[in-house]
Amino acid sequence: MERTFMYHGTVFSFSFTDNGYKAMADIVLGDISDREKPPVRLTAHGALAGYINDIEMTDAEERYIQSDWYYDSNLFLERIEVPSSGRIPAKVITQADFLSDELVLFGPQGYIETDSPEPMNNEQHAAWLRYRAEHC
């Protein structure tokens, strides 16, 4: 199993391309609460790239929440975990593999519209844990 890295922050900048085959987003993440922490540049493909592009075109609070961004040693984004007011994440956004066109969401299916979201429910959390055990 390949090592996964995590960056806590938000999108500082991104570019998106969809050539009709696979969508791709080049993302620069930063942490506005820690100016000493260096930014990181990641690449997202497929449905995850599309999700990032779509949410960056909104004013939903989820866009501004400092989330946990998980990526591999090739700097390919694997998933995003939106924190909640508790220990369980509010939402997890992922896909089966980095080229998949199928987005897998755990938690609310729509964008989060509050800056202090509630944790996902027990059913969604259990589904996320099962998915993670099989795919991550």
Tab-separated table of C-alpha atoms in Angstrom:
chain	number	residue	atom	x	y	z
A	1	MET	CA	0.000	0.000	0.000
A	2	GLU	CA	1.342	3.420	-0.968
A	3	ARG	CA	1.820	6.071	1.668
A	4	THR	CA	-0.776	8.830	1.806
A	5	PHE	CA	0.037	12.405	2.798
A	6	MET	CA	-2.336	15.006	4.212
A	7	TYR	CA	-2.481	18.779	3.910
A	8	HIS	CA	-4.875	20.855	6.014
A	9	GLY	CA	-5.952	23.984	4.167
A	10	THR	CA	-8.023	25.474	1.377
A	11	VAL	CA	-7.679	26.072	-2.347
A	12	PHE	CA	-5.530	29.154	-3.042
A	13	SER	CA	-5.629	28.749	-6.807
A	14	PHE	CA	-6.574	26.175	-9.401
A	15	SER	CA	-6.839	25.608	-13.114
A	16	PHE	CA	-9.243	23.173	-14.724
A	17	THR	CA	-9.207	21.471	-18.099
A	18	ASP	CA	-11.653	19.000	-19.578
A	19	ASN	CA	-10.430	17.744	-22.929
A	20	GLY	CA	-13.472	15.525	-23.414
A	21	TYR	CA	-11.615	12.479	-22.135
A	22	LYS	CA	-10.610	13.142	-18.520
A	23	ALA	CA	-10.995	16.280	-16.494
A	24	MET	CA	-7.904	17.547	-14.689
A	25	ALA	CA	-7.411	20.212	-12.042
A	26	ASP	CA	-4.087	21.680	-10.971
A	27	ILE	CA	-4.593	22.882	-7.388
A	28	VAL	CA	-2.472	24.966	-5.035
A	29	LEU	CA	-3.465	24.512	-1.396
A	30	GLY	CA	-2.541	26.850	1.400
A	31	ASP	CA	-3.257	27.358	5.085
A	32	ILE	CA	-4.504	30.885	5.784
A	33	SER	CA	-4.107	30.351	9.520
A	34	ASP	CA	-0.368	29.595	9.238
A	35	ARG	CA	1.637	31.855	6.918
A	36	GLU	CA	4.829	29.870	7.706
A	37	LYS	CA	3.368	26.642	6.309
A	38	PRO	CA	4.368	26.219	2.660
A	39	PRO	CA	1.679	25.654	0.035
A	40	VAL	CA	1.398	22.389	-1.863
A	41	ARG	CA	0.511	21.803	-5.512
A	42	LEU	CA	-1.651	18.765	-6.299
A	43	THR	CA	-3.301	17.309	-9.360
A	44	ALA	CA	-6.834	15.912	-9.383
A	45	HIS	CA	-8.281	13.852	-12.216
A	46	GLY	CA	-11.724	12.672	-13.234
A	47	ALA	CA	-14.762	13.296	-11.077
A	48	LEU	CA	-12.733	14.742	-8.199
A	49	ALA	CA	-11.339	17.430	-10.524
A	50	GLY	CA	-14.876	18.174	-11.687
A	51	TYR	CA	-16.119	18.462	-8.105
A	52	ILE	CA	-13.377	20.951	-7.220
A	53	ASN	CA	-14.110	23.008	-10.327
A	54	ASP	CA	-17.846	22.999	-9.586
A	55	ILE	CA	-17.518	24.036	-5.938
A	56	GLU	CA	-14.969	26.743	-6.736
A	57	MET	CA	-17.666	28.346	-8.917
A	58	THR	CA	-20.020	28.658	-5.907
A	59	ASP	CA	-20.113	30.692	-2.726
A	60	ALA	CA	-20.915	27.623	-0.565
A	61	GLU	CA	-19.269	27.601	2.863
A	62	GLU	CA	-17.734	24.198	2.079
A	63	ARG	CA	-15.419	26.013	-0.323
A	64	TYR	CA	-13.915	28.077	2.511
A	65	ILE	CA	-13.646	25.418	5.237
A	66	GLN	CA	-10.066	24.300	5.850
A	67	SER	CA	-10.290	20.639	4.923
A	68	ASP	CA	-7.930	17.665	4.989
A	69	TRP	CA	-6.629	16.916	1.491
A	70	TYR	CA	-5.129	13.416	1.075
A	71	TYR	CA	-2.709	12.685	-1.760
A	72	ASP	CA	-0.089	10.146	-2.818
A	73	SER	CA	3.644	10.494	-3.523
A	74	ASN	CA	2.871	11.488	-7.134
A	75	LEU	CA	0.903	14.449	-5.732
A	76	PHE	CA	-2.375	13.021	-7.063
A	77	LEU	CA	-5.353	13.958	-4.919
A	78	GLU	CA	-7.115	10.905	-3.480
A	79	ARG	CA	-9.817	12.421	-1.269
A	80	ILE	CA	-11.013	15.452	0.625
A	81	GLU	CA	-12.317	15.224	4.195
A	82	VAL	CA	-14.361	18.190	5.378
A	83	PRO	CA	-14.064	18.471	9.175
A	84	SER	CA	-17.083	18.827	11.420
A	85	SER	CA	-17.846	20.173	14.854
A	86	GLY	CA	-17.073	16.656	16.188
A	87	ARG	CA	-14.462	13.951	15.619
A	88	ILE	CA	-16.253	12.349	12.653
A	89	PRO	CA	-15.865	14.261	9.361
A	90	ALA	CA	-18.843	16.167	7.989
A	91	LYS	CA	-18.171	14.920	4.471
A	92	VAL	CA	-15.711	12.796	2.482
A	93	ILE	CA	-15.302	13.264	-1.271
A	94	THR	CA	-13.370	10.589	-3.169
A	95	GLN	CA	-13.468	8.314	-6.211
A	96	ALA	CA	-12.689	4.641	-6.833
A	97	ASP	CA	-9.362	5.467	-8.516
A	98	PHE	CA	-7.688	8.670	-9.612
A	99	LEU	CA	-9.062	8.484	-13.171
A	100	SER	CA	-12.625	7.525	-12.257
A	101	ASP	CA	-15.554	9.543	-13.561
A	102	GLU	CA	-17.651	8.376	-10.616
A	103	LEU	CA	-17.611	10.561	-7.517
A	104	VAL	CA	-18.115	8.827	-4.169
A	105	LEU	CA	-19.581	11.048	-1.418
A	106	PHE	CA	-20.081	10.249	2.243
A	107	GLY	CA	-22.085	12.773	4.231
A	108	PRO	CA	-24.345	15.431	2.693
A	109	GLN	CA	-24.813	15.029	-1.052
A	110	GLY	CA	-25.113	18.783	-1.611
A	111	TYR	CA	-22.607	21.483	-0.735
A	112	ILE	CA	-22.226	22.325	2.948
A	113	GLU	CA	-23.712	25.745	3.637
A	114	THR	CA	-22.475	26.334	7.199
A	115	ASP	CA	-19.011	27.108	8.533
A	116	SER	CA	-19.471	24.664	11.441
A	117	PRO	CA	-21.001	21.505	9.921
A	118	GLU	CA	-22.344	18.610	11.927
A	119	PRO	CA	-20.631	15.194	11.652
A	120	MET	CA	-22.014	12.776	9.077
A	121	ASN	CA	-24.610	10.414	10.509
A	122	ASN	CA	-23.703	6.956	11.843
A	123	GLU	CA	-24.934	5.172	8.708
A	124	GLN	CA	-22.805	7.349	6.410
A	125	HIS	CA	-19.798	7.053	8.717
A	126	ALA	CA	-20.070	3.255	8.784
A	127	ALA	CA	-20.324	3.235	4.967
A	128	TRP	CA	-17.209	5.452	4.748
A	129	LEU	CA	-15.253	3.145	7.082
A	130	ARG	CA	-16.240	0.095	4.983
A	131	TYR	CA	-15.276	1.872	1.755
A	132	ARG	CA	-11.970	3.006	3.233
A	133	ALA	CA	-11.136	-0.529	4.406
A	134	GLU	CA	-11.726	-1.851	0.877
A	135	HIS	CA	-10.232	0.970	-1.243
A	136	CYS	CA	-7.691	2.958	0.732
